[in-house]
Short mmCIF file of C-alpha atoms and ligand atoms in Angstrom, two decimals:
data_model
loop_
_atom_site.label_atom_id
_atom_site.label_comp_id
_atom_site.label_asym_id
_atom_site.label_seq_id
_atom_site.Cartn_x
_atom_site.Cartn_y
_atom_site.Cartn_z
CA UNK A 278 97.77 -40.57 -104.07
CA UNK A 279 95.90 -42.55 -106.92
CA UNK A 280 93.16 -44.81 -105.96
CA UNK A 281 93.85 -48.22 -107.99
CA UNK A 282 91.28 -49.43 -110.00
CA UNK A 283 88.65 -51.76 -108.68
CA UNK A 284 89.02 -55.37 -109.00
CA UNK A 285 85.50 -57.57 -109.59
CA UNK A 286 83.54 -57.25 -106.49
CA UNK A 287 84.63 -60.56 -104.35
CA UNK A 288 81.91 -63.04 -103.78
CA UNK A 289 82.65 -62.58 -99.43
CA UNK A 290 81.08 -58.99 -100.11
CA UNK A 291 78.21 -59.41 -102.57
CA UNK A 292 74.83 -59.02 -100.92
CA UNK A 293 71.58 -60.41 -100.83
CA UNK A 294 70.29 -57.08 -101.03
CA UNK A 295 67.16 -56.40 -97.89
CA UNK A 296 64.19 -55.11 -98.40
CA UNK A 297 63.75 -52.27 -95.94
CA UNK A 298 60.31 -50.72 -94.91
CA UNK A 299 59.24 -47.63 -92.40
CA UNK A 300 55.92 -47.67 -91.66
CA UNK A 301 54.38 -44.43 -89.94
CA UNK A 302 57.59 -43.94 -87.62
CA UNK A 303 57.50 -41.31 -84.92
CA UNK A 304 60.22 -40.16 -82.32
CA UNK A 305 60.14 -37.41 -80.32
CA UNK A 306 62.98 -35.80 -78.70
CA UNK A 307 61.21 -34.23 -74.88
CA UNK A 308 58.04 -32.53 -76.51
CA UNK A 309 59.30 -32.17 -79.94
CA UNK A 310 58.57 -34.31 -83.08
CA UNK A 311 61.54 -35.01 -85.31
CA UNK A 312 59.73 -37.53 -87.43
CA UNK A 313 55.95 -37.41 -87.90
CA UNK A 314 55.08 -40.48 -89.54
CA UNK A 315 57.41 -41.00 -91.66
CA UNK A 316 56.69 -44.04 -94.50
CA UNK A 317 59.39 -45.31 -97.15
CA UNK A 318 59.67 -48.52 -98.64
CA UNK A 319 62.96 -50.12 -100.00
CA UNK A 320 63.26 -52.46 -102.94
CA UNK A 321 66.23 -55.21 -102.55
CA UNK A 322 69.44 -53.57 -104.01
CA UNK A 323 67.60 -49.67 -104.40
CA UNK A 324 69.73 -46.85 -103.82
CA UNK A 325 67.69 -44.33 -102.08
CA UNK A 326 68.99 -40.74 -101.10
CA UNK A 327 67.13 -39.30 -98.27
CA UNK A 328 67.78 -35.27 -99.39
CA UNK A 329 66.10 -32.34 -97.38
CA UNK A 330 67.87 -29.07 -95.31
CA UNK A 331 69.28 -29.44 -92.14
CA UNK A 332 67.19 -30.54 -89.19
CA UNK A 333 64.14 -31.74 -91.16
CA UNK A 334 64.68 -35.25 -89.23
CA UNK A 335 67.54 -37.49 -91.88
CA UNK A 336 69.89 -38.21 -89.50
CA UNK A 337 66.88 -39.79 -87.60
CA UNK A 338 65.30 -41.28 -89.97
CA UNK A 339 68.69 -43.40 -90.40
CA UNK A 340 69.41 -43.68 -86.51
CA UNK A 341 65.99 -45.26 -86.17
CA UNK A 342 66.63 -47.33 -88.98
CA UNK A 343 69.85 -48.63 -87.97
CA UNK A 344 68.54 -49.24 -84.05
CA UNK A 345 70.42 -46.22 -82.61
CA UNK A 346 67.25 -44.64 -81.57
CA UNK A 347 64.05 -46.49 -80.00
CA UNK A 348 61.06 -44.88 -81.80
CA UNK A 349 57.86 -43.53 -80.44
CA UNK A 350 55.84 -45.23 -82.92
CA UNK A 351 55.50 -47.05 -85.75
CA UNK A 352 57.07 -50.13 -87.59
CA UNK A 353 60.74 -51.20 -88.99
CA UNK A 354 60.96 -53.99 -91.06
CA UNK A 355 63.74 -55.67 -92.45
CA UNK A 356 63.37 -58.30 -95.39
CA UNK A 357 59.74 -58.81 -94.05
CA UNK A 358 60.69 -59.14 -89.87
CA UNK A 359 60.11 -56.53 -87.30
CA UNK A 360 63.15 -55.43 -86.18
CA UNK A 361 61.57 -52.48 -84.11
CA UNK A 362 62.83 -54.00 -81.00
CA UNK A 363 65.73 -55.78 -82.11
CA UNK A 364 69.12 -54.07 -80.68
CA UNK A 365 71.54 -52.14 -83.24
CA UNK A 366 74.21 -55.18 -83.18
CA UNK A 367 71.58 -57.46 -84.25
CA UNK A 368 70.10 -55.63 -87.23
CA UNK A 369 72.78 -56.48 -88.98
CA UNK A 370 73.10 -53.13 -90.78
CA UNK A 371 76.55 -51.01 -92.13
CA UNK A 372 77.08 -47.76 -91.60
CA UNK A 373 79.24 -44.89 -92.58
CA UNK A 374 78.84 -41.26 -91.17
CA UNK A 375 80.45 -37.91 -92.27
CA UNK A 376 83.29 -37.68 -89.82
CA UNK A 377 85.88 -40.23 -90.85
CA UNK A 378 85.82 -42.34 -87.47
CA UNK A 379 88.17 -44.39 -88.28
CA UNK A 380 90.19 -45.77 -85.06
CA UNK A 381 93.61 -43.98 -85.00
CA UNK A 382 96.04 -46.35 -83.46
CA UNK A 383 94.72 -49.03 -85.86
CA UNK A 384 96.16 -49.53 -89.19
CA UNK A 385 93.62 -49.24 -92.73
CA UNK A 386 93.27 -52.98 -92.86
CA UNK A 387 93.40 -53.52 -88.93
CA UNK A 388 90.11 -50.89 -89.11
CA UNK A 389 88.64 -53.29 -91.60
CA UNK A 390 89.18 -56.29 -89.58
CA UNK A 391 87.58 -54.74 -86.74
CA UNK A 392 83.81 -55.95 -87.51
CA UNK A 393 84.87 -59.33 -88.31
CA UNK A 394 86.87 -60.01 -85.04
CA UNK A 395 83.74 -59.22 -83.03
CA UNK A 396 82.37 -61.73 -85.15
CA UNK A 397 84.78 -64.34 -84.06
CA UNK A 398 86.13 -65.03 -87.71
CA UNK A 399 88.87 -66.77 -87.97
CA UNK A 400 92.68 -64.54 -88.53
CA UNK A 401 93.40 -65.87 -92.00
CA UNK A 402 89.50 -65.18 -93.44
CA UNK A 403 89.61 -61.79 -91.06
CA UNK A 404 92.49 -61.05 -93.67
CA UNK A 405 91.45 -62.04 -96.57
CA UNK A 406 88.47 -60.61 -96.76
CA UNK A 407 89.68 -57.26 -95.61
CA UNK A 408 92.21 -57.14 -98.39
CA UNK A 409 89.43 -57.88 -100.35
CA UNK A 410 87.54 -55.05 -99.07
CA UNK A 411 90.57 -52.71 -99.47
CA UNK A 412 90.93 -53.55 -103.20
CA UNK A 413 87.40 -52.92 -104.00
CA UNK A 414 87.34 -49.25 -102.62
CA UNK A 415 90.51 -49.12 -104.72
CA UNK A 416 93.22 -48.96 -101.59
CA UNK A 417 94.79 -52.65 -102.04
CA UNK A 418 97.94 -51.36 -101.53
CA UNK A 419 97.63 -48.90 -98.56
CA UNK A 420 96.81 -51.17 -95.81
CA UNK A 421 99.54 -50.65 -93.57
CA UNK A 422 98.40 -47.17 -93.39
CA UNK A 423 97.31 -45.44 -90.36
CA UNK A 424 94.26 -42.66 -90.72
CA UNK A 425 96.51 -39.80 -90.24
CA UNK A 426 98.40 -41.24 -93.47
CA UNK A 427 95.38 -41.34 -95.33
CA UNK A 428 93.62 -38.45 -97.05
CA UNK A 429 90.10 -37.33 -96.13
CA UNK A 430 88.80 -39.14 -99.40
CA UNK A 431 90.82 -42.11 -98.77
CA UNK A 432 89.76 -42.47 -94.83
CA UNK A 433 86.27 -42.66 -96.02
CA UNK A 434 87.27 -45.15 -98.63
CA UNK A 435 88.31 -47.04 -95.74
CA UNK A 436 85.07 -46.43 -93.51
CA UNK A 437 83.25 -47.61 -96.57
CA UNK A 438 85.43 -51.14 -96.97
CA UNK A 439 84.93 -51.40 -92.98
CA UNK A 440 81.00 -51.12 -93.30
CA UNK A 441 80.79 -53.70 -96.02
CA UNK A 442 83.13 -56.28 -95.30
CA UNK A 443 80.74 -57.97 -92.46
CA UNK A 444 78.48 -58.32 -95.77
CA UNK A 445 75.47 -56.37 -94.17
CA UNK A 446 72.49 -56.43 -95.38
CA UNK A 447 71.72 -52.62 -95.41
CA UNK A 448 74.30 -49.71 -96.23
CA UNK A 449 73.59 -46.29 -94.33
CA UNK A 450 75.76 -43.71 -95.39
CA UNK A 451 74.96 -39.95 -93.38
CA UNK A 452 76.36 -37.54 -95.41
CA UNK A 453 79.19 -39.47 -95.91
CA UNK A 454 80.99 -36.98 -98.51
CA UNK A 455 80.35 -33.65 -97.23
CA UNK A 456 83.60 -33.17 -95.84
CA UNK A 457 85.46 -33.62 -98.95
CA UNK A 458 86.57 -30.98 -101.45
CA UNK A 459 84.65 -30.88 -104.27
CA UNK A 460 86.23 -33.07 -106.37
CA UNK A 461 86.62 -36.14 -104.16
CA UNK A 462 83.08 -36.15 -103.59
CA UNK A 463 82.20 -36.20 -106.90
CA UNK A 464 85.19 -39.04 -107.45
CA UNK A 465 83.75 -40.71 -104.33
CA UNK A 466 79.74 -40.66 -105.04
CA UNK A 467 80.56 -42.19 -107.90
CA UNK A 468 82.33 -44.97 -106.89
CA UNK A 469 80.24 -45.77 -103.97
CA UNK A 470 77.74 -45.75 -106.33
CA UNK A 471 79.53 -48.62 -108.70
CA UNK A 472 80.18 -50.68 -105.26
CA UNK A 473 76.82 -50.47 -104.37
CA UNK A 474 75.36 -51.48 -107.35
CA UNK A 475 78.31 -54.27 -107.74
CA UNK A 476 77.01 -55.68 -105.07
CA UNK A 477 73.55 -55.37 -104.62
CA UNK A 478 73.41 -53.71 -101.09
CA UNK A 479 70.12 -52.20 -100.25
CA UNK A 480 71.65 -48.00 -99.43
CA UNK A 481 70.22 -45.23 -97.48
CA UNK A 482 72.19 -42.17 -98.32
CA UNK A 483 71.45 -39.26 -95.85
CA UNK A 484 72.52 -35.74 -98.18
CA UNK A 485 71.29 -32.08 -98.12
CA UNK A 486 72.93 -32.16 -101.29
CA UNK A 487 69.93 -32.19 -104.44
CA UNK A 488 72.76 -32.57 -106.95
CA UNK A 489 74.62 -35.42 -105.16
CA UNK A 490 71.04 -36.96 -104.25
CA UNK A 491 70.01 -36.97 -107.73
CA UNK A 492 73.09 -37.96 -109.09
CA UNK A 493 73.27 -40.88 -107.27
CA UNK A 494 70.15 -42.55 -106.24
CA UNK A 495 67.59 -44.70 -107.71
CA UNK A 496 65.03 -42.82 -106.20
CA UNK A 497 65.14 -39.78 -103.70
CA UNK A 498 62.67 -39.23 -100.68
CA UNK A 499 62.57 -35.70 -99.94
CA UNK A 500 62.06 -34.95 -96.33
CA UNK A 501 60.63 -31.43 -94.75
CA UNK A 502 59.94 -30.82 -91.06
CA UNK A 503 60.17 -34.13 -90.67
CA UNK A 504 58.02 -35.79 -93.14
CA UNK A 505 58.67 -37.19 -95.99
CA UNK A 506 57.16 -34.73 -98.99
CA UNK A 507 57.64 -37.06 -102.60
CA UNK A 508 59.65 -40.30 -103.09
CA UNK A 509 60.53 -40.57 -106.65
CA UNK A 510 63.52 -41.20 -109.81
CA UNK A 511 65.66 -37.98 -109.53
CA UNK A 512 63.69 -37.23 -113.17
CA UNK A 513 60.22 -37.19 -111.82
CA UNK A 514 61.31 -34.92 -108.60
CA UNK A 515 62.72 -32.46 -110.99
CA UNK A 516 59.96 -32.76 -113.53
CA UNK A 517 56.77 -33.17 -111.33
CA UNK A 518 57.34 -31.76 -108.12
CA UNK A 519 54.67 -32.89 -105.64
CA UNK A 520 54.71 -29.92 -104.04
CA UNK A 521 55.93 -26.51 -103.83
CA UNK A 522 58.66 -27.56 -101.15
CA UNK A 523 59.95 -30.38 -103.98
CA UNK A 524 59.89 -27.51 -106.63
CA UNK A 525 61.86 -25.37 -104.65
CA UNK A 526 64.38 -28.02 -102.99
CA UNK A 527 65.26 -30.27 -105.93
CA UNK A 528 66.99 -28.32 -109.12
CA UNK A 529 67.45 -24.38 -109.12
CA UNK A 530 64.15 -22.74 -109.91
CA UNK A 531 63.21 -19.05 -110.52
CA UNK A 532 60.53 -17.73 -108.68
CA UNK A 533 58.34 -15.31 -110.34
CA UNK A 534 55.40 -13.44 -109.09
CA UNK A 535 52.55 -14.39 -111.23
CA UNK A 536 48.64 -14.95 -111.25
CA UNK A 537 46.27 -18.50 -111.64
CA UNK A 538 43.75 -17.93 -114.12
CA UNK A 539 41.31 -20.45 -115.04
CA UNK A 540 44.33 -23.60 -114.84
CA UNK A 541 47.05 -21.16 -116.35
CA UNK A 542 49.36 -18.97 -114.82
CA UNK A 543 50.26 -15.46 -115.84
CA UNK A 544 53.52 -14.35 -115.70
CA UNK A 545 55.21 -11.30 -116.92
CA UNK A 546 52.92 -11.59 -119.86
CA UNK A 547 53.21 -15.28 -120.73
CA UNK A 548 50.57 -17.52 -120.20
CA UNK A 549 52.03 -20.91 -118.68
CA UNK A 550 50.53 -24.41 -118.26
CA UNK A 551 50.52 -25.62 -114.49
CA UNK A 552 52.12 -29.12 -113.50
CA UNK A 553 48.68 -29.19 -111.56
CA UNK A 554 45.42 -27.61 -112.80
CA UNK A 555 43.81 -27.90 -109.59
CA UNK A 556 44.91 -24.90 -108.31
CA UNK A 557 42.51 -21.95 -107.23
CA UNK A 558 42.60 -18.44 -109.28
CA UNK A 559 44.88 -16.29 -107.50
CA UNK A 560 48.13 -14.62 -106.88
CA UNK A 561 51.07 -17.17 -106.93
CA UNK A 562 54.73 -17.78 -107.17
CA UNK A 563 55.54 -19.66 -110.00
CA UNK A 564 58.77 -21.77 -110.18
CA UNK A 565 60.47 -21.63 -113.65
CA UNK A 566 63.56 -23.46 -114.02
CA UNK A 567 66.35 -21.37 -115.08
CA UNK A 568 66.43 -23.72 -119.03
CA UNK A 569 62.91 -22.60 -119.35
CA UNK A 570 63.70 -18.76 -119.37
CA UNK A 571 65.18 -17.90 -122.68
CA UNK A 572 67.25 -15.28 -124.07
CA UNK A 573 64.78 -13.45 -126.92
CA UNK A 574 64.81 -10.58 -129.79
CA UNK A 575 61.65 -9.63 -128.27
CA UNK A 576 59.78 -10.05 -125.02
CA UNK A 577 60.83 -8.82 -121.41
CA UNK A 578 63.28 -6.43 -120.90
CA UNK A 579 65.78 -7.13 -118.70
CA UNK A 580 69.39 -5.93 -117.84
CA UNK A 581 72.17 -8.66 -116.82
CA UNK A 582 73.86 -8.83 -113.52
CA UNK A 583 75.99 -11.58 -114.23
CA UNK A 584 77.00 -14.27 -115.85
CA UNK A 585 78.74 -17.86 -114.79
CA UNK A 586 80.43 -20.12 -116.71
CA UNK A 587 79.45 -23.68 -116.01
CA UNK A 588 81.48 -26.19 -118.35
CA UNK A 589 78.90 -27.31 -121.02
CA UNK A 590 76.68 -24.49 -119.87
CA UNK A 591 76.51 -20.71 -119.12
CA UNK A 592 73.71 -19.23 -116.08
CA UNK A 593 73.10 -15.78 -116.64
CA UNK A 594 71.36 -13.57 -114.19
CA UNK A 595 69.16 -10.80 -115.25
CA UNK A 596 66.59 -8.81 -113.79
CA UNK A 597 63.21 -7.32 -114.87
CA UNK A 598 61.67 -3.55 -114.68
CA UNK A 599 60.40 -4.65 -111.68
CA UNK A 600 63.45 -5.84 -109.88
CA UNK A 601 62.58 -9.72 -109.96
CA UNK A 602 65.88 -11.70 -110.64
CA UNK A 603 65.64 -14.49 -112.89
CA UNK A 604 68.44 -16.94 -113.77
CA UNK A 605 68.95 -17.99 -117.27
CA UNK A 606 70.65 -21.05 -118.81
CA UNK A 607 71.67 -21.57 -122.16
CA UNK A 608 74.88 -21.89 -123.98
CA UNK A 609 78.41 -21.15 -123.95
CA UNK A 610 78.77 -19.50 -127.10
CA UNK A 611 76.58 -16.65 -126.34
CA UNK A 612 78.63 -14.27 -123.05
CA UNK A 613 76.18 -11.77 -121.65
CA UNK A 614 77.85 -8.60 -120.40
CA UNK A 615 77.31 -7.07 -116.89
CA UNK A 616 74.87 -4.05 -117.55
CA UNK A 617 73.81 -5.37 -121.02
CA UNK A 618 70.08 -5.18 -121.93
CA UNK A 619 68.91 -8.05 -123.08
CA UNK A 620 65.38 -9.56 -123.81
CA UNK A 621 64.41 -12.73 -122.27
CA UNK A 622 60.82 -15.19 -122.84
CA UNK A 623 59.53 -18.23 -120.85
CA UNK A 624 60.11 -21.26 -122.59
CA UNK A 625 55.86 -22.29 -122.30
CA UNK A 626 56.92 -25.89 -119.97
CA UNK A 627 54.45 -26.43 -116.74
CA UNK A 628 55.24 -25.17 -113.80
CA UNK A 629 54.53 -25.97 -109.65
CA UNK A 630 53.02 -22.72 -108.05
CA UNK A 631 52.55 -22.25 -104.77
CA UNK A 632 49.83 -19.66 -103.21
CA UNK A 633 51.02 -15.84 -102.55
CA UNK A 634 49.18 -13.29 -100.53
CA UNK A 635 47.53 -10.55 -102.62
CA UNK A 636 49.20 -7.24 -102.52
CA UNK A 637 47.84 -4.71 -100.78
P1 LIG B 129 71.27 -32.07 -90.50
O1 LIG B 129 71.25 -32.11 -92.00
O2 LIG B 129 71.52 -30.71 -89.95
O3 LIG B 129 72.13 -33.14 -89.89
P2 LIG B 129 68.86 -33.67 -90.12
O4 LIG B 129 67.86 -33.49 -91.20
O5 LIG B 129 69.70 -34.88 -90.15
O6 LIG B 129 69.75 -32.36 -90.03
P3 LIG B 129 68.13 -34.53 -87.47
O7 LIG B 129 69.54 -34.58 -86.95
O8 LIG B 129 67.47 -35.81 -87.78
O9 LIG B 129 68.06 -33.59 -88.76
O10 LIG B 129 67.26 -33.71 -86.42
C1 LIG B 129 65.86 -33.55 -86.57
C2 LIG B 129 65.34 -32.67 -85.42
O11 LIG B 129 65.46 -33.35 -84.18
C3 LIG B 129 66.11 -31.37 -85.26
O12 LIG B 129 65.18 -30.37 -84.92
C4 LIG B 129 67.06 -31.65 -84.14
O13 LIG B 129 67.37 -30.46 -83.43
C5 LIG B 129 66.27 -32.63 -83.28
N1 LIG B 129 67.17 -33.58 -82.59
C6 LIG B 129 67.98 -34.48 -83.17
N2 LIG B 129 68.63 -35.22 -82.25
C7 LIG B 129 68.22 -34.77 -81.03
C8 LIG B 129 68.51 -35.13 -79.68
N3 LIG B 129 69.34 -36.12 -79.39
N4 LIG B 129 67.88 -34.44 -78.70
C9 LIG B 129 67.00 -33.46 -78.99
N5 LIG B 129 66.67 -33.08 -80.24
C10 LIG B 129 67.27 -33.71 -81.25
#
């Protein structure tokens, strides 16, 4: 089914856009902590993906924002007020979660209407603002349709017109793509993100996705055991990891044994700049992204594995005399061979390192 494209946003759904802030928020489910302080600060209209693996404490970082959990201890603010103890009908917040929840014996527009009835609005507004709605997430025209009707892509379409049409002041969307095929969510991210900046809504977007987090956001909080490790533009995560965690987590990195000499690190016989100089001599692991390892005439020799072909780009992986796997990107044109030796350099960019016992 084609999705029909989106009119202007209407005026009934643009937002003023909320600042949101956490301040030091703790909850603990019986004895353990699922969020240890956790801090993050929203600008009006910011797009922020919260992105780290599963159970490092997103889910309740949004459920405590949104008021569906009471916290053990810290702050919520909302455009400046405490909302810490105000209920989750009264926070005035949208939401959108990964199964498709739509009610079944309710038609696509009736499921848009929903939030506004309990809002005593009046039948002929109720309407027109959930065609509105409809026509914005590009389904105008399928609003007689029931969710079993409507594909997974287009259900969530729906969900999404549902959570704005009460013109909330914050978007949460948990992992609202991730059961989608491939191609819908990449469709999908996109377009929420066009109706999110069309209208100005302040959005927390829960992913364990780095690419779809990146993609989309303004800025990304990466979370880990329930903390929050480095907010920051997708860029700076990928470029200057705070910490070994980030480097790991956000973009695919190689990691190579190596050694910390005097603010350099060693590795395989190239002598590499560190994103931080304050490390301590030592053994490390160093993590090189796969476009700084480089296919060579000369250097280390290596024998390929295999080789993927990306679109615009090709990911070749090789590995070393010593059995270390490293994955190398470059271009199309060149189309490594299983078994073929090769010779590959490091490309000389800073890396993130993070401590390695000594062997014995
Ligand atoms: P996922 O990506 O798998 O959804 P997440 O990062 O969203 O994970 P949370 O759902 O926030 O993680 O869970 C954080 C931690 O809190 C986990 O260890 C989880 O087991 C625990 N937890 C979450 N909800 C409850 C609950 N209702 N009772 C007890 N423990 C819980």
């Amino acid at each position: 089914m084609a999705i029909e494209s989106p009119a202007q946003p209407p005026r009934s759904l643009v937002s003023e856009g909320a600042a949101v802030e956490l301040v030091d928020v703790v909850k603990e489910y019986g004895g353990h902590r699922a969020l240890a302080g956790v801090s993050l600060t929203m600008r009006p209209g910011e797009f922020v993906a919260l992105l780290g693996p599963s159970g490092c404490g997103k889910t309740t970082v949004l459920r405590s924002l949104a008021g569906l959990e009471r916290i053990d201890g810290g702050r919520i603010r909302i455009d400046g007020a405490d909302v810490t103890a105000v209920p989750v009908n009264k926070r005035d917040i949208g939401m959108v979660f990964q199964s498709y929840s739509l009610f079944p014996h309710l038609t696509a527009v009736q499921n848009v209407q929903f939030g506004l009835e309990m809002r005593r609005v009046d039948a002929a507004s109720r309407a027109r603002r959930a065609r509105e709605a409809l026509e914005m997430v590009g389904l105008g025209s399928l609003g007689a349709r029931y969710a079993h009707e409507l594909s997974g892509g287009q259900q969530q379409r729906v969900a999404l017109a549902r959570a704005l049409v009460t013109r909330p002041r914050v978007l949460l969307l948990d992992e609202p793509l991730s059961a989608l095929d491939a191609k819908v969510r990449v469709q999908l991210r996109e377009e929420i993100r066009r109706i999110q900046i069309e209208l100005g809504i302040t959005t927390l977007f829960v992913t364990h996705d780095q690419e779809e987090a990146l993609a989309v956001a303004d800025r990304v909080a990466v979370m880990h055991a329930g903390a929050i490790e480095q907010v920051g533009a997708p860029e700076e995560l990928y470029s200057t990891p705070a910490t070994p965690f980030v480097a790991d987590f956000v973009g695919l990195s190689n990691r190579v044994e190596g050694e910390v000499r005097a603010g350099r690190v060693l590795v395989h016989g190239a002598e590499l700049p560190l994103l931080r100089e304050e490390v301590q001599d030592g053994p490390v692991i160093a993590f090189v992204r796969p476009e700084d390892v480089l296919f060579a005439d000369s250097g280390v020799p290596a024998t390929v594995v295999s080789s993927s072909f990306l679109g615009s780009v090709r990911r070749t992986l090789v590995r070393l005399p010593d059995d270390t796997l490293l994955s190398v990107q470059h271009e199309t044109s060149r189309r490594p061979a299983a078994g073929e030796r090769v010779h590959v350099r490091f490309g000389g960019r800073a890396v993130s390192v993070s401590p390695r016992p000594a062997r014995g």
